[in-house]
Coordinates of C-alpha atoms and ligand atoms in Angstrom, one line a residue:
X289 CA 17.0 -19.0 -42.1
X290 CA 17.1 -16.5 -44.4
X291 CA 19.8 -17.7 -47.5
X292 CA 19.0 -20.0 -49.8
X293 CA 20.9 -19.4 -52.3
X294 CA 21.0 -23.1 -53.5
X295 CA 17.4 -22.7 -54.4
X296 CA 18.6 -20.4 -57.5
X297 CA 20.3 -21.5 -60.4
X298 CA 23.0 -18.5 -60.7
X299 CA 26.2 -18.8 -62.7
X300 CA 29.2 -19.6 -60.7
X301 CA 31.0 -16.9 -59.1
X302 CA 28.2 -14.4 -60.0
X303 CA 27.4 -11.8 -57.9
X304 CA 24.2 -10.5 -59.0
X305 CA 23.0 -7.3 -57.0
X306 CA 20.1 -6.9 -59.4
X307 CA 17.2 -9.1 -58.1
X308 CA 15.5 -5.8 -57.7
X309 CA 15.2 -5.8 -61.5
X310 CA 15.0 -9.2 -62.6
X311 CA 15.2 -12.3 -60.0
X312 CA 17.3 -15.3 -60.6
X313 CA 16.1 -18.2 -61.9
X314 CA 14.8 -20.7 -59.0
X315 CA 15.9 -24.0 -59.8
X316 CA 12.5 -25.4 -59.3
X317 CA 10.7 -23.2 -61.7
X318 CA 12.9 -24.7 -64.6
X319 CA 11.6 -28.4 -63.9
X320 CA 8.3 -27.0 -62.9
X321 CA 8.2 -25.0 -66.5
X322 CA 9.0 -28.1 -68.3
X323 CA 6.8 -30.4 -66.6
X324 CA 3.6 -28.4 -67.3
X325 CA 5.0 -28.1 -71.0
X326 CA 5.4 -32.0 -71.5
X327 CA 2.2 -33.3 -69.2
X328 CA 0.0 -30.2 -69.3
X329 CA 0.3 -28.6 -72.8
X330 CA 2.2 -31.5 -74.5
X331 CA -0.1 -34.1 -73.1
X332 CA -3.9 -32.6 -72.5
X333 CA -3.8 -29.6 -74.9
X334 CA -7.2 -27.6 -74.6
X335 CA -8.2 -29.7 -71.8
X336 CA -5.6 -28.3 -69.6
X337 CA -7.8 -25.2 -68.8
X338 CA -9.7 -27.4 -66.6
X339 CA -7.8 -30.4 -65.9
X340 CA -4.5 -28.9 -64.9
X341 CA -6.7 -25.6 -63.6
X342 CA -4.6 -23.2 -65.6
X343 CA -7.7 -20.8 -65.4
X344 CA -8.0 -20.9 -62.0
X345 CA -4.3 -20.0 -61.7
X346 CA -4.5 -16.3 -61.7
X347 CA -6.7 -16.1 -58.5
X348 CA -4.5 -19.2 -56.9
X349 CA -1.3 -17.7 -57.3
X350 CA -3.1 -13.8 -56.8
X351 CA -3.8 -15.4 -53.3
X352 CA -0.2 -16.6 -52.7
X353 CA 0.8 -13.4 -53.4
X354 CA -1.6 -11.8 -51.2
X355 CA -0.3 -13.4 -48.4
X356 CA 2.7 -11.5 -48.8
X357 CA 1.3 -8.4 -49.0
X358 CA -1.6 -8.5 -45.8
X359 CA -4.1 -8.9 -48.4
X360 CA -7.0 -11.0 -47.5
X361 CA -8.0 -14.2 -49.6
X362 CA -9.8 -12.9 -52.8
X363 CA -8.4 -9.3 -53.2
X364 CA -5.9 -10.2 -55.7
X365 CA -5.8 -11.4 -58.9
X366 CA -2.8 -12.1 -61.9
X367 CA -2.3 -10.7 -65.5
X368 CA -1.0 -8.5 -68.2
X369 CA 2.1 -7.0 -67.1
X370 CA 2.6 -4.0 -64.7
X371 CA 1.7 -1.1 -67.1
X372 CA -1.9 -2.3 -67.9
X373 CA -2.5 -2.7 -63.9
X374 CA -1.8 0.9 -63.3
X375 CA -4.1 2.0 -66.0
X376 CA -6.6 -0.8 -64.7
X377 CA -6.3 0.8 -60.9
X378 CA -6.1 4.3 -62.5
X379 CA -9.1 4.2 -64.3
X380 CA -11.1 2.3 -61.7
X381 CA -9.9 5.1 -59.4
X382 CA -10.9 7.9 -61.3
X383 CA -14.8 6.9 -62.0
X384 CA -14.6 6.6 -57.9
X385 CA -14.5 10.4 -57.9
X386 CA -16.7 11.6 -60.8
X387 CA -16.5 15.5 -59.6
X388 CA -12.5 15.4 -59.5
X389 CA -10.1 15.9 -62.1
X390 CA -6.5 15.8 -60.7
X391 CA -4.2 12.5 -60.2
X392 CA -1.1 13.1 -58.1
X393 CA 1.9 11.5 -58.5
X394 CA 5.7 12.2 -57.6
X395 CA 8.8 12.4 -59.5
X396 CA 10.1 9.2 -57.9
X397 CA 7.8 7.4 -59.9
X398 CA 8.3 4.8 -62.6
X399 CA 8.3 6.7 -66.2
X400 CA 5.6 4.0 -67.3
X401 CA 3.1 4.5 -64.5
X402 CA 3.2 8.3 -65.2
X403 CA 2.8 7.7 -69.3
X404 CA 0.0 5.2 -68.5
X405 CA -1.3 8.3 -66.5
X406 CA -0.9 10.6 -69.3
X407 CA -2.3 7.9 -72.3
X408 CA -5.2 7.4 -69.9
X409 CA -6.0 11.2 -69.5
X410 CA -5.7 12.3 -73.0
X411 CA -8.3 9.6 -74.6
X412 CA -10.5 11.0 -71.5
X413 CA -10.4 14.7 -72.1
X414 CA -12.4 16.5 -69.8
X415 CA -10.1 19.0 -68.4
X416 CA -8.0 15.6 -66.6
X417 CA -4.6 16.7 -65.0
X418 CA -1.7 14.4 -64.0
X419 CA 0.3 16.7 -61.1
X420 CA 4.0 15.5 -60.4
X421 CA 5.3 16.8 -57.3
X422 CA 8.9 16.1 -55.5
X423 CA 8.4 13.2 -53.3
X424 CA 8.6 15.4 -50.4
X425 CA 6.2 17.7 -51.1
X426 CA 3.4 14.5 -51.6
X427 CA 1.4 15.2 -48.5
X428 CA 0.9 18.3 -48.2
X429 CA 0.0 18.4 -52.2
X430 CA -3.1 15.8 -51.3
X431 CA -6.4 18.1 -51.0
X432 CA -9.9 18.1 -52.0
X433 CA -9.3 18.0 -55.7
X434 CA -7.2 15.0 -56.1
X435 CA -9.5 11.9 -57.2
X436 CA -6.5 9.7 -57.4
X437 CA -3.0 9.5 -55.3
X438 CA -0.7 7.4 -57.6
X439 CA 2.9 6.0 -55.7
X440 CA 5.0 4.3 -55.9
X441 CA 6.3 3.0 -52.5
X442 CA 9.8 2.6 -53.3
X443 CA 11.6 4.6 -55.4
X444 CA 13.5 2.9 -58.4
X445 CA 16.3 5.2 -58.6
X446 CA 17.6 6.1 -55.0
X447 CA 15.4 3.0 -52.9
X448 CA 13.9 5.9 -51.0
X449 CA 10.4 4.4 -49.3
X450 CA 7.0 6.2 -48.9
X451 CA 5.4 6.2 -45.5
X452 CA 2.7 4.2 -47.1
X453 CA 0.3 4.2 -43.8
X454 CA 0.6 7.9 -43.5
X455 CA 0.2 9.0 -47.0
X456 CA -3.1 6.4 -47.2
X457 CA -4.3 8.0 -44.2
X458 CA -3.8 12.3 -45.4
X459 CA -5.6 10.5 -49.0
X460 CA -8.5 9.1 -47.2
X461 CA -9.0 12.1 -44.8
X462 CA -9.9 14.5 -48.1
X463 CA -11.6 11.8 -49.6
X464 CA -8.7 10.8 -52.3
X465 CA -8.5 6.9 -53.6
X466 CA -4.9 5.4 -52.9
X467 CA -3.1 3.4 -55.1
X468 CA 0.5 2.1 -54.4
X469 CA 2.9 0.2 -56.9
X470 CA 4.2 -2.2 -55.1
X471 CA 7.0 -3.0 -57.7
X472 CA 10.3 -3.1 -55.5
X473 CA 8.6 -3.9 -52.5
X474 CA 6.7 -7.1 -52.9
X475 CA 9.1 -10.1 -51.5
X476 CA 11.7 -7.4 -50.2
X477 CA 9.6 -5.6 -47.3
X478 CA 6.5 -6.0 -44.9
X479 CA 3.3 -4.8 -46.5
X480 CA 0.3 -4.7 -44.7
X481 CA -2.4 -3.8 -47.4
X482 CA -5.8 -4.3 -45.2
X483 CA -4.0 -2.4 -42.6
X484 CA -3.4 0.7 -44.9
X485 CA -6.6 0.4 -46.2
X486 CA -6.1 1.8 -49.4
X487 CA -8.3 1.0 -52.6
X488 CA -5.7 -0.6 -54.8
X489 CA -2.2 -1.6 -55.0
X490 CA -0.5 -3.1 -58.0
X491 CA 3.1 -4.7 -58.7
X492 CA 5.2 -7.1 -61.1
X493 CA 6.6 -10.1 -59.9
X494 CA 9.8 -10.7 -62.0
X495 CA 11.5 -8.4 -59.6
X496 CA 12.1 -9.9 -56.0
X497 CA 9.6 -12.5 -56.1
X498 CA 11.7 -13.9 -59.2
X499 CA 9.3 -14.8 -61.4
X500 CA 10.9 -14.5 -64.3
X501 CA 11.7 -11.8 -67.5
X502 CA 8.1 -11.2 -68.4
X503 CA 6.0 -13.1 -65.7
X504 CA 2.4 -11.4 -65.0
X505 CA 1.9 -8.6 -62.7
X506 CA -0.5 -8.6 -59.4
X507 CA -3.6 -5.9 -59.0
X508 CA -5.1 -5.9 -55.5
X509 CA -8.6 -4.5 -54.8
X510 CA -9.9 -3.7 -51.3
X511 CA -12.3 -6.3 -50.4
X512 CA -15.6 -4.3 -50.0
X513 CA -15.0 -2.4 -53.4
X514 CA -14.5 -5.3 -56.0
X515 CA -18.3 -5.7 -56.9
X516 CA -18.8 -1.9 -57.2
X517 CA -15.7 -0.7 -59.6
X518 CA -16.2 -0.2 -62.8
X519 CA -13.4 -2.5 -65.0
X520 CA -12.4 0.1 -68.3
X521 CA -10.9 -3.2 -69.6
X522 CA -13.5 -5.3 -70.1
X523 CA -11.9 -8.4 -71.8
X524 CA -13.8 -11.7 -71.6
X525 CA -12.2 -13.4 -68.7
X526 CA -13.1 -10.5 -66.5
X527 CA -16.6 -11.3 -67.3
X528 CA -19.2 -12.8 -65.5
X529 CA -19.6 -15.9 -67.8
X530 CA -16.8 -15.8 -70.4
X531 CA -18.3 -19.3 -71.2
X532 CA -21.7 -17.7 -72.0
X533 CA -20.4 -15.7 -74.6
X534 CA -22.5 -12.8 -74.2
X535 CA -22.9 -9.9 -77.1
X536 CA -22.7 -7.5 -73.5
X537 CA -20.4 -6.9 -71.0
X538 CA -20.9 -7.7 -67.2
X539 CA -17.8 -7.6 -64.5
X540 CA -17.3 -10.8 -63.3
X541 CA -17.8 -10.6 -59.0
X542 CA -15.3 -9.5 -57.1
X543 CA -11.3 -8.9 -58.4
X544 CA -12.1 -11.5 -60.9
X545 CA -13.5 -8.5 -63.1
X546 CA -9.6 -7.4 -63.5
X547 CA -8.8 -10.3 -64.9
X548 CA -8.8 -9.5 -69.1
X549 CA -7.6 -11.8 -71.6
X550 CA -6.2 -15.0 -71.9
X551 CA -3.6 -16.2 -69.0
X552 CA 0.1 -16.7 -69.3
X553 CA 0.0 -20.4 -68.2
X554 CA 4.1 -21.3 -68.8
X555 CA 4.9 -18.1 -66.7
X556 CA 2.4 -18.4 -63.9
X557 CA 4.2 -21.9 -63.9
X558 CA 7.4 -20.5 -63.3
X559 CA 6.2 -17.6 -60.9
X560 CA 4.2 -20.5 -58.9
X561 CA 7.3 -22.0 -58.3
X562 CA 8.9 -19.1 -57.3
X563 CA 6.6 -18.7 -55.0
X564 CA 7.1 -21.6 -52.9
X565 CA 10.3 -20.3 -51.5
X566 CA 8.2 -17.5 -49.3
X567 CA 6.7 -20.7 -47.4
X568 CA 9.7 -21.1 -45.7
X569 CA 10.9 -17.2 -45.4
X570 CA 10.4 -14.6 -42.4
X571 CA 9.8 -11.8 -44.3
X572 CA 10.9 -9.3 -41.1
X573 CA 13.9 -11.8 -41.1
X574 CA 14.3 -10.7 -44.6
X575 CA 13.8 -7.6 -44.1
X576 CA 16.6 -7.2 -41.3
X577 CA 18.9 -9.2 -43.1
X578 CA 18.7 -6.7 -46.0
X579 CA 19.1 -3.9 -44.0
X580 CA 22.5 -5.1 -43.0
X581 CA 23.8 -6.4 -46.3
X582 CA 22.8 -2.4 -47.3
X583 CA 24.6 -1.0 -44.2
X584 CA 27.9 -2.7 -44.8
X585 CA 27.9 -2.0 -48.4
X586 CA 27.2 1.8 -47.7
X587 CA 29.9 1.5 -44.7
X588 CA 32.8 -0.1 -47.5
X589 CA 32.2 2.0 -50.3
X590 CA 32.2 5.2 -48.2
X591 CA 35.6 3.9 -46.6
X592 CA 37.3 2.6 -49.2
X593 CA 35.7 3.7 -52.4
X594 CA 36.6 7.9 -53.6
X595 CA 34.6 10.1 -55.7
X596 CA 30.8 8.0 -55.1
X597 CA 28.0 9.6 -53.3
X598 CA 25.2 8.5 -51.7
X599 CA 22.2 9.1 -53.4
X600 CA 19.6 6.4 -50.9
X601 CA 18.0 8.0 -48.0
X602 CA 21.0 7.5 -44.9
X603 CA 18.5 6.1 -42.5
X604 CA 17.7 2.8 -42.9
X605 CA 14.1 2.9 -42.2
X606 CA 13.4 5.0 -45.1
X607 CA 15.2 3.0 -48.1
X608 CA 13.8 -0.4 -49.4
X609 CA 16.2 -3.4 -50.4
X610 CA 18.5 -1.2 -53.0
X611 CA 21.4 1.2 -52.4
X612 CA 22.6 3.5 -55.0
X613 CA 25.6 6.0 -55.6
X614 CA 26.3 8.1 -58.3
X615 CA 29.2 8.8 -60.4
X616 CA 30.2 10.6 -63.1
X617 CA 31.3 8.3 -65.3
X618 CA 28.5 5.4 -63.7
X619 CA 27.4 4.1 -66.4
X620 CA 31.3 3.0 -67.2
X621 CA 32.0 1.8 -63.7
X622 CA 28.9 -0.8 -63.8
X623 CA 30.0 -2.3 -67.1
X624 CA 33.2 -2.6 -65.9
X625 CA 31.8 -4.5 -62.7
X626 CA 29.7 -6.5 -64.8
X627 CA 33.2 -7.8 -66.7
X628 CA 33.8 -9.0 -63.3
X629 CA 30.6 -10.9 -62.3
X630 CA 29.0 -8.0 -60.3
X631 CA 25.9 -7.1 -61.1
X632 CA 24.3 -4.1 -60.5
X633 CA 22.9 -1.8 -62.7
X634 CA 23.0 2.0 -63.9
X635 CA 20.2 4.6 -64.4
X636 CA 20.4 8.2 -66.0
X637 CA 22.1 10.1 -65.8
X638 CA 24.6 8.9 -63.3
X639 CA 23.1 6.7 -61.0
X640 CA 24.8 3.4 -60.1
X641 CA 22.3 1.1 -58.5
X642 CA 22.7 -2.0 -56.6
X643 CA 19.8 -4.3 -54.9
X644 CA 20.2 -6.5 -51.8
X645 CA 18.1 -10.0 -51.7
X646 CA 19.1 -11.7 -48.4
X647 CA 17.6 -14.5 -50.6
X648 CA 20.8 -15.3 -52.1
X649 CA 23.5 -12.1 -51.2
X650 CA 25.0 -12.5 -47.7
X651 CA 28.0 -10.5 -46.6
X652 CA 31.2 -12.0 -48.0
X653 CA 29.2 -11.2 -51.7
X654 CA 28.9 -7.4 -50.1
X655 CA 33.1 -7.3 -49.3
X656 CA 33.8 -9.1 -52.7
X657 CA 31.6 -6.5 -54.6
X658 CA 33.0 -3.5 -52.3
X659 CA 36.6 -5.2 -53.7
X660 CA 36.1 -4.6 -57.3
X661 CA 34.3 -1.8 -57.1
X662 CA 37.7 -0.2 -55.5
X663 CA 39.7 -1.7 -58.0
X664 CA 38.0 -0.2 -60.8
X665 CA 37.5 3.3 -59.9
X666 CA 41.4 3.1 -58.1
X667 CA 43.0 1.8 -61.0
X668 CA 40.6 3.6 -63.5
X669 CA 39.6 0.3 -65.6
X670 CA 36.3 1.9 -66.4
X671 CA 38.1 4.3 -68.5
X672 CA 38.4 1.8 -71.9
X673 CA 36.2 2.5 -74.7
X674 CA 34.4 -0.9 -74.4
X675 CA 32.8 0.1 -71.0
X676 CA 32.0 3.6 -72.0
X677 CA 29.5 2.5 -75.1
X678 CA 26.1 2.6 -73.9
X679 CA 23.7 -0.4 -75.0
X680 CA 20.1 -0.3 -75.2
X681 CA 19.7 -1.8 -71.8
X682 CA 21.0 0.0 -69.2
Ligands
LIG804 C1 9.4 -2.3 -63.0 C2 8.3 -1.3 -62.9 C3 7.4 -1.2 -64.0 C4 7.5 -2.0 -65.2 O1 6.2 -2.2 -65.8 P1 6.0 -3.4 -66.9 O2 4.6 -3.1 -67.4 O3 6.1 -4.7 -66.1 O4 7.1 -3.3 -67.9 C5 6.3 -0.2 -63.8 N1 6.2 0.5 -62.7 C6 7.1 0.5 -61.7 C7 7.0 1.3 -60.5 C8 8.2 -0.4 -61.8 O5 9.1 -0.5 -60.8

């Protein structure tokens, strides 16, 4: 069984096609949030850290979370949010391969893991080069003199998915260190880390693993490298003994060394939560199940829908859990589909973008969507002032 929609909390009649941005709200994490406020914070105060194990929870919950992704126990660890991981991973990577001086990326990435790229290699100097290539031309740009290969797996505009195995493989045969964001693909496809073999992989987990608007991100180290990298943030819980309170720095063993500052303990209660829902999902089930939703969305809009073009890979196999077309006058159709319950979401400059999550979407949501996004576009109701101001939130 894949739906289970009754586990979320969503608003009557909502459609919402934009769990690959923020999840819903799971029903148990709102109980589960308030029960650790009133009998963990409200009731033991400092003594929580041990008695409820809120310092443990960044390794508990980094294992839960590595079961999802192939990792093996111990390989991955919670904090910060998504941003500080890839400068974590990137930095790690780049004192891996002291004689190189080039990190590759693509132009599918995420803006913030290429400007943590470009902070990073400014305060290091030293002749550092960020190269952004088209997504296409990734391989064959891997040689000798790239220390780090920085992807993201799925892209966040057009869903289009990296060959994650193959790429890892042309990075390890000219001795490059991988790292893949696994932002829109933890919770919405298979992910076999140890298989792939590559040194680190990051994510957030506010996306499809619905842990809620600002819940800690995930870094994952290959097992056989956490005691040798070298942590460039090196806050006190990524110490050895925090408790000890040393005047000098020394990594804490294994992933643990990732770890930085103080925990989020009411959002790792809400993303533990979360997390409970995977115990009972198949996620090739899922996985199927979202390819379908995707198919018969792509097949209505194309038959029924003028003027929208694909921008998501055709074949299946090579988009994530997200479809998106682009319009002209996108960013106007989505708030008008918003008016009426569907939510999607738009990016610049004219991308319309819409996520599938078996979790809760099944195919009557698809037809109902498919129906007012005809509507809109037929009729032209996009075409009122009030849909055609952007807001700081796209
Ligand atoms: C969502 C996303 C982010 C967001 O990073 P935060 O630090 O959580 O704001 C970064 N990178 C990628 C690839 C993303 O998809």
């Amino acid at each position: 069984m894949v739906l289970q929609k009754d586990f979320f909390d969503l608003p009557e009649g909502m459609i919402y096609l934009d769990g690959n941005s923020l999840g819903p709200l799971p029903k148990l994490a709102k109980t589960r949030v308030a029960a650790v406020m009133q009998d963990e914070w409200g009731t033991q105060l400092i003594k929580g850290w041990n008695v409820a194990g809120w310092m443990a929870q960044p390794s508990l919950i980094g294992d839960a979370i590595g079961r999802l992704l192939g990792a093996s126990e111990g390989t991955v660890v919670l904090g910060d949010t998504l941003s500080i991981k890839v400068y974590q991973a990137i930095s790690a990577g780049i004192n891996m391969r002291p004689n190189r001086r080039i990190i590759l990326s693509d132009s599918g990435n995420f803006p913030s893991d290429l400007y943590i790229a470009q902070g990073l290699l400014r305060s290091l100097g030293q002749n550092y080069e960020l190269r952004i290539v088209d997504p296409e031309d990734v391989v064959t740009s891997i040689d000798e003199t790239v220390a780090v290969v920085l992807l993201t797996e799925v892209d966040y505009r057009t869903g289009r998915l990296h060959d994650m195995i193959e790429i890892t493989k042309r990075a390890h045969s000219v001795g490059s260190v991988m790292i893949w964001d696994l932002a829109h693909s933890a919770g919405a496809i298979p992910i076999d880390l140890e298989k792939s073999r590559c040194e680190f992989a990051v994510g957030c987990t506010y996306k499809y693993l619905n842990g809620g608007p600002g819940a800690p991100a995930f870094i994952y180290v290959r097992k056989d490298l956490s005691d040798e990298i070298d942590p460039i943030l090196t806050g006190w819980l990524g110490h050895d003994k925090p408790f000890d309170f040393d005047l000098e720095y020394r990594p804490a063993r294994g992933v643990e060394r990732m770890r930085v500052g103080t925990p989020p303990v009411l959002q790792m209660a809400a993303l533990s939560a979360a997390l409970e829902i995977w115990e009972h999902i198949n996620i090739f089930e899922l996985r199927s199940k979202s390819i379908a939703l995707q198919e018969l969305f792509i097949q209505q809009v194309e038959a029924r829908v003028p003027g929208l073009n694909l921008v998501s890979p055709r074949e299946s196999a090579n988009r994530g859990s997200q479809v998106s077309f682009s319009f002209e006058n996108g960013y106007a159709v989505m708030q008008a589909l918003i008016a009426q319950g569907v939510i999607g979401d738009f990016r610049a400059p004219n991308v319309m973008r819409f996520g599938f999550t078996p979790l809760f979407i099944d195919e009557a949501d698809v037809i109902r969507a498919v129906d007012h996004l005809e509507r809109i576009i037929k009729d032209q109701i996009w075409d009122d002032h009030k849909y055609l101001t952007r807001q700081r939130v796209t």
